[in-house]
PDB file of C-alpha atoms in Angstrom:
ATOM      1  CA  UNK A  40       0.027   0.094  -0.063  1.00  0.00           C
ATOM      2  CA  UNK A  41       1.035   3.499  -1.217  1.00  0.00           C
ATOM      3  CA  UNK A  42       0.575   7.136   0.018  1.00  0.00           C
ATOM      4  CA  UNK A  43      -2.092   7.405  -2.833  1.00  0.00           C
ATOM      5  CA  UNK A  44      -3.944   3.927  -1.316  1.00  0.00           C
ATOM      6  CA  UNK A  45      -3.731   5.554   1.877  1.00  0.00           C
ATOM      7  CA  UNK A  46      -4.806   8.824   1.407  1.00  0.00           C
ATOM      8  CA  UNK A  47      -7.765   7.281  -0.988  1.00  0.00           C
ATOM      9  CA  UNK A  48      -9.053   4.977   2.319  1.00  0.00           C
ATOM     10  CA  UNK A  49      -9.228   7.854   4.640  1.00  0.00           C
ATOM     11  CA  UNK A  50     -10.559   9.920   2.212  1.00  0.00           C
ATOM     12  CA  UNK A  51     -13.422   7.572   1.208  1.00  0.00           C
ATOM     13  CA  UNK A  52     -14.131   6.803   5.154  1.00  0.00           C
ATOM     14  CA  UNK A  53     -15.604  10.640   4.978  1.00  0.00           C
ATOM     15  CA  UNK A  54     -17.913   9.522   2.097  1.00  0.00           C
ATOM     16  CA  UNK A  55     -18.088  10.287  -1.293  1.00  0.00           C
ATOM     17  CA  UNK A  56     -19.249  13.821  -2.490  1.00  0.00           C
ATOM     18  CA  UNK A  57     -22.956  14.277  -3.059  1.00  0.00           C
ATOM     19  CA  UNK A  58     -21.986  15.949  -6.570  1.00  0.00           C
ATOM     20  CA  UNK A  59     -22.424  14.781 -10.329  1.00  0.00           C
ATOM     21  CA  UNK A  60     -19.367  13.382 -10.791  1.00  0.00           C
ATOM     22  CA  UNK A  61     -17.818  12.373  -7.254  1.00  0.00           C
ATOM     23  CA  UNK A  62     -14.926  10.481  -8.431  1.00  0.00           C
ATOM     24  CA  UNK A  63     -13.660  13.296 -10.620  1.00  0.00           C
ATOM     25  CA  UNK A  64     -13.889  15.437  -7.654  1.00  0.00           C
ATOM     26  CA  UNK A  65     -12.101  13.049  -5.231  1.00  0.00           C
ATOM     27  CA  UNK A  66      -9.308  12.698  -7.790  1.00  0.00           C
ATOM     28  CA  UNK A  67      -9.063  16.810  -7.711  1.00  0.00           C
ATOM     29  CA  UNK A  68      -8.324  16.464  -4.249  1.00  0.00           C
ATOM     30  CA  UNK A  69      -6.109  13.256  -4.278  1.00  0.00           C
ATOM     31  CA  UNK A  70      -4.320  14.747  -7.283  1.00  0.00           C
ATOM     32  CA  UNK A  71      -5.162  11.507  -9.278  1.00  0.00           C
ATOM     33  CA  UNK A  72      -7.322  10.851 -11.778  1.00  0.00           C
ATOM     34  CA  UNK A  73     -10.669   9.078 -11.370  1.00  0.00           C
ATOM     35  CA  UNK A  74      -9.704   6.201 -13.388  1.00  0.00           C
ATOM     36  CA  UNK A  75      -7.001   5.464 -11.305  1.00  0.00           C
ATOM     37  CA  UNK A  76      -9.037   5.835  -8.267  1.00  0.00           C
ATOM     38  CA  UNK A  77     -11.455   3.549  -9.052  1.00  0.00           C
ATOM     39  CA  UNK A  78      -8.476   0.868 -10.183  1.00  0.00           C
ATOM     40  CA  UNK A  79      -6.986   1.460  -6.904  1.00  0.00           C
ATOM     41  CA  UNK A  80     -10.169   0.757  -5.129  1.00  0.00           C
ATOM     42  CA  UNK A  81     -11.020  -2.739  -7.083  1.00  0.00           C
ATOM     43  CA  UNK A  82      -7.346  -3.567  -6.285  1.00  0.00           C
ATOM     44  CA  UNK A  83      -7.850  -2.654  -2.183  1.00  0.00           C
ATOM     45  CA  UNK A  84     -11.129  -5.278  -2.512  1.00  0.00           C
ATOM     46  CA  UNK A  85      -9.533  -7.772  -4.434  1.00  0.00           C
ATOM     47  CA  UNK A  86      -6.308  -7.871  -2.750  1.00  0.00           C
ATOM     48  CA  UNK A  87      -8.698  -8.155   0.952  1.00  0.00           C
ATOM     49  CA  UNK A  88      -7.243  -5.140   2.363  1.00  0.00           C
ATOM     50  CA  UNK A  89     -10.775  -3.351   2.244  1.00  0.00           C
ATOM     51  CA  UNK A  90     -13.697  -5.995   2.766  1.00  0.00           C
ATOM     52  CA  UNK A  91     -16.419  -3.714   1.419  1.00  0.00           C
ATOM     53  CA  UNK A  92     -17.468  -0.873  -0.095  1.00  0.00           C
ATOM     54  CA  UNK A  93     -20.493   0.481  -0.625  1.00  0.00           C
ATOM     55  CA  UNK A  94     -23.341   2.880   0.474  1.00  0.00           C
ATOM     56  CA  UNK A  95     -25.045   2.798   4.211  1.00  0.00           C
ATOM     57  CA  UNK A  96     -28.796   2.518   4.379  1.00  0.00           C
ATOM     58  CA  UNK A  97     -31.038   3.212   7.444  1.00  0.00           C
ATOM     59  CA  UNK A  98     -33.129   0.457   6.912  1.00  0.00           C
ATOM     60  CA  UNK A  99     -36.009   1.674   9.222  1.00  0.00           C
ATOM     61  CA  UNK A 100     -36.183   5.247   7.201  1.00  0.00           C
ATOM     62  CA  UNK A 101     -36.656   3.307   4.036  1.00  0.00           C
ATOM     63  CA  UNK A 102     -39.426   1.558   5.512  1.00  0.00           C
ATOM     64  CA  UNK A 103     -37.981  -2.091   6.369  1.00  0.00           C
ATOM     65  CA  UNK A 104     -36.647  -3.480   9.615  1.00  0.00           C
ATOM     66  CA  UNK A 105     -33.144  -5.297  10.960  1.00  0.00           C
ATOM     67  CA  UNK A 106     -31.944  -6.732  14.031  1.00  0.00           C
ATOM     68  CA  UNK A 107     -29.307  -8.154  15.498  1.00  0.00           C
ATOM     69  CA  UNK A 108     -29.494 -12.036  16.654  1.00  0.00           C
ATOM     70  CA  UNK A 109     -26.973 -14.790  17.393  1.00  0.00           C
ATOM     71  CA  UNK A 110     -26.793 -18.091  17.373  1.00  0.00           C
ATOM     72  CA  UNK A 111     -25.030 -20.960  20.047  1.00  0.00           C
ATOM     73  CA  UNK A 112     -23.482 -23.040  17.248  1.00  0.00           C
ATOM     74  CA  UNK A 113     -21.323 -26.127  17.811  1.00  0.00           C
ATOM     75  CA  UNK A 114     -17.906 -25.515  16.634  1.00  0.00           C
ATOM     76  CA  UNK A 115     -17.545 -28.529  14.504  1.00  0.00           C
ATOM     77  CA  UNK A 116     -20.863 -26.872  12.267  1.00  0.00           C
ATOM     78  CA  UNK A 117     -19.578 -23.188  12.490  1.00  0.00           C
ATOM     79  CA  UNK A 118     -18.143 -22.886   9.259  1.00  0.00           C
ATOM     80  CA  UNK A 119     -20.969 -24.229   7.316  1.00  0.00           C
ATOM     81  CA  UNK A 120     -23.426 -22.186   9.301  1.00  0.00           C
ATOM     82  CA  UNK A 121     -21.641 -19.482   8.803  1.00  0.00           C
ATOM     83  CA  UNK A 122     -21.775 -20.175   4.856  1.00  0.00           C
ATOM     84  CA  UNK A 123     -25.417 -20.674   4.979  1.00  0.00           C
ATOM     85  CA  UNK A 124     -26.019 -17.521   6.503  1.00  0.00           C
ATOM     86  CA  UNK A 125     -23.506 -15.819   4.369  1.00  0.00           C
ATOM     87  CA  UNK A 126     -25.546 -16.950   1.422  1.00  0.00           C
ATOM     88  CA  UNK A 127     -28.767 -15.449   2.954  1.00  0.00           C
ATOM     89  CA  UNK A 128     -29.597 -11.668   1.525  1.00  0.00           C
ATOM     90  CA  UNK A 129     -31.378 -10.946   4.503  1.00  0.00           C
ATOM     91  CA  UNK A 130     -28.090 -11.453   6.291  1.00  0.00           C
ATOM     92  CA  UNK A 131     -25.786  -8.165   5.995  1.00  0.00           C
ATOM     93  CA  UNK A 132     -22.907  -9.963   7.907  1.00  0.00           C
ATOM     94  CA  UNK A 133     -21.813 -12.222  10.369  1.00  0.00           C
ATOM     95  CA  UNK A 134     -19.266 -12.634  12.910  1.00  0.00           C
ATOM     96  CA  UNK A 135     -17.939 -14.793  15.346  1.00  0.00           C
ATOM     97  CA  UNK A 136     -18.098 -14.148  19.160  1.00  0.00           C
ATOM     98  CA  UNK A 137     -16.086 -15.664  21.622  1.00  0.00           C
ATOM     99  CA  UNK A 138     -18.943 -16.538  24.182  1.00  0.00           C
ATOM    100  CA  UNK A 139     -21.742 -19.416  24.413  1.00  0.00           C
ATOM    101  CA  UNK A 140     -23.618 -17.197  21.676  1.00  0.00           C
ATOM    102  CA  UNK A 141     -20.519 -17.272  19.337  1.00  0.00           C
ATOM    103  CA  UNK A 142     -22.475 -16.308  16.033  1.00  0.00           C
ATOM    104  CA  UNK A 143     -23.865 -13.146  15.839  1.00  0.00           C
ATOM    105  CA  UNK A 144     -25.270 -11.220  12.414  1.00  0.00           C
ATOM    106  CA  UNK A 145     -27.524  -8.986  11.406  1.00  0.00           C
ATOM    107  CA  UNK A 146     -30.973  -9.222   9.296  1.00  0.00           C
ATOM    108  CA  UNK A 147     -32.086  -6.338   7.485  1.00  0.00           C
ATOM    109  CA  UNK A 148     -35.583  -7.328   5.972  1.00  0.00           C
ATOM    110  CA  UNK A 149     -38.575  -5.280   4.415  1.00  0.00           C
ATOM    111  CA  UNK A 150     -40.861  -5.722   7.414  1.00  0.00           C
ATOM    112  CA  UNK A 151     -40.902  -7.174  11.169  1.00  0.00           C
ATOM    113  CA  UNK A 152     -42.724  -9.672   9.679  1.00  0.00           C
ATOM    114  CA  UNK A 153     -40.134 -10.634   7.649  1.00  0.00           C
ATOM    115  CA  UNK A 154     -37.501 -10.839  10.509  1.00  0.00           C
ATOM    116  CA  UNK A 155     -39.636 -13.008  12.439  1.00  0.00           C
ATOM    117  CA  UNK A 156     -39.975 -15.267   9.237  1.00  0.00           C
ATOM    118  CA  UNK A 157     -36.442 -15.317   8.481  1.00  0.00           C
ATOM    119  CA  UNK A 158     -35.496 -16.136  12.285  1.00  0.00           C
ATOM    120  CA  UNK A 159     -37.686 -19.097  12.027  1.00  0.00           C
ATOM    121  CA  UNK A 160     -36.243 -19.651   8.744  1.00  0.00           C
ATOM    122  CA  UNK A 161     -32.551 -20.135  10.222  1.00  0.00           C
ATOM    123  CA  UNK A 162     -34.016 -22.088  13.120  1.00  0.00           C
ATOM    124  CA  UNK A 163     -35.810 -24.595  10.530  1.00  0.00           C
ATOM    125  CA  UNK A 164     -32.345 -24.627   8.371  1.00  0.00           C
ATOM    126  CA  UNK A 165     -29.830 -25.177  11.162  1.00  0.00           C
ATOM    127  CA  UNK A 166     -31.545 -26.696  14.214  1.00  0.00           C
ATOM    128  CA  UNK A 167     -30.376 -23.867  16.383  1.00  0.00           C
ATOM    129  CA  UNK A 168     -32.891 -21.277  17.819  1.00  0.00           C
ATOM    130  CA  UNK A 169     -31.809 -17.743  17.252  1.00  0.00           C
ATOM    131  CA  UNK A 170     -31.470 -15.168  20.014  1.00  0.00           C
ATOM    132  CA  UNK A 171     -33.058 -11.999  18.588  1.00  0.00           C
ATOM    133  CA  UNK A 172     -31.925  -8.536  19.992  1.00  0.00           C
ATOM    134  CA  UNK A 173     -33.740  -5.607  18.102  1.00  0.00           C
ATOM    135  CA  UNK A 174     -32.492  -2.261  18.326  1.00  0.00           C
ATOM    136  CA  UNK A 175     -34.450  -0.194  21.707  1.00  0.00           C
ATOM    137  CA  UNK A 176     -32.340   3.308  20.910  1.00  0.00           C
ATOM    138  CA  UNK A 177     -30.117   4.562  17.723  1.00  0.00           C
ATOM    139  CA  UNK A 178     -26.707   5.916  18.701  1.00  0.00           C
ATOM    140  CA  UNK A 179     -24.320   7.214  15.883  1.00  0.00           C
ATOM    141  CA  UNK A 180     -21.046   6.392  16.101  1.00  0.00           C
ATOM    142  CA  UNK A 181     -18.805   8.392  13.994  1.00  0.00           C
ATOM    143  CA  UNK A 182     -15.723   5.901  12.990  1.00  0.00           C
ATOM    144  CA  UNK A 183     -12.841   6.484  11.267  1.00  0.00           C
ATOM    145  CA  UNK A 184      -9.606   4.528  11.308  1.00  0.00           C
ATOM    146  CA  UNK A 185      -6.609   6.694   9.844  1.00  0.00           C
ATOM    147  CA  UNK A 186      -4.130   4.565   7.700  1.00  0.00           C
TER     148      UNK A 186
END
């Protein structure tokens, strides 16, 4: 990773400018070209330096629903169930925790009813009862990790 990669990652954490040509705008800020920045972004994603690049939506403002959930997965089944959840379009992401409830995931669905149906489907597919932890309050934390 060179200086331009670092500056690109740092700048992208602040969001894309809301202009007609955001990559041209960023190219001016970073003294590069839009093609170079997009190439570097794709390389960072392909190399696994970045795992995701995309918009963050407030699903509730869009009329949908989400919840945090967890499963207590026996270790021999962990990878299989993680892959199963990763293939579900409702699962925003899942991750391991060092706890009895060792697999945590976020569901984003069109409605509360769809959340309930998805949790039931996960139970049927895995034989494990999910722990549903719906949001009680919203906190906005501005994360920024300088590279």
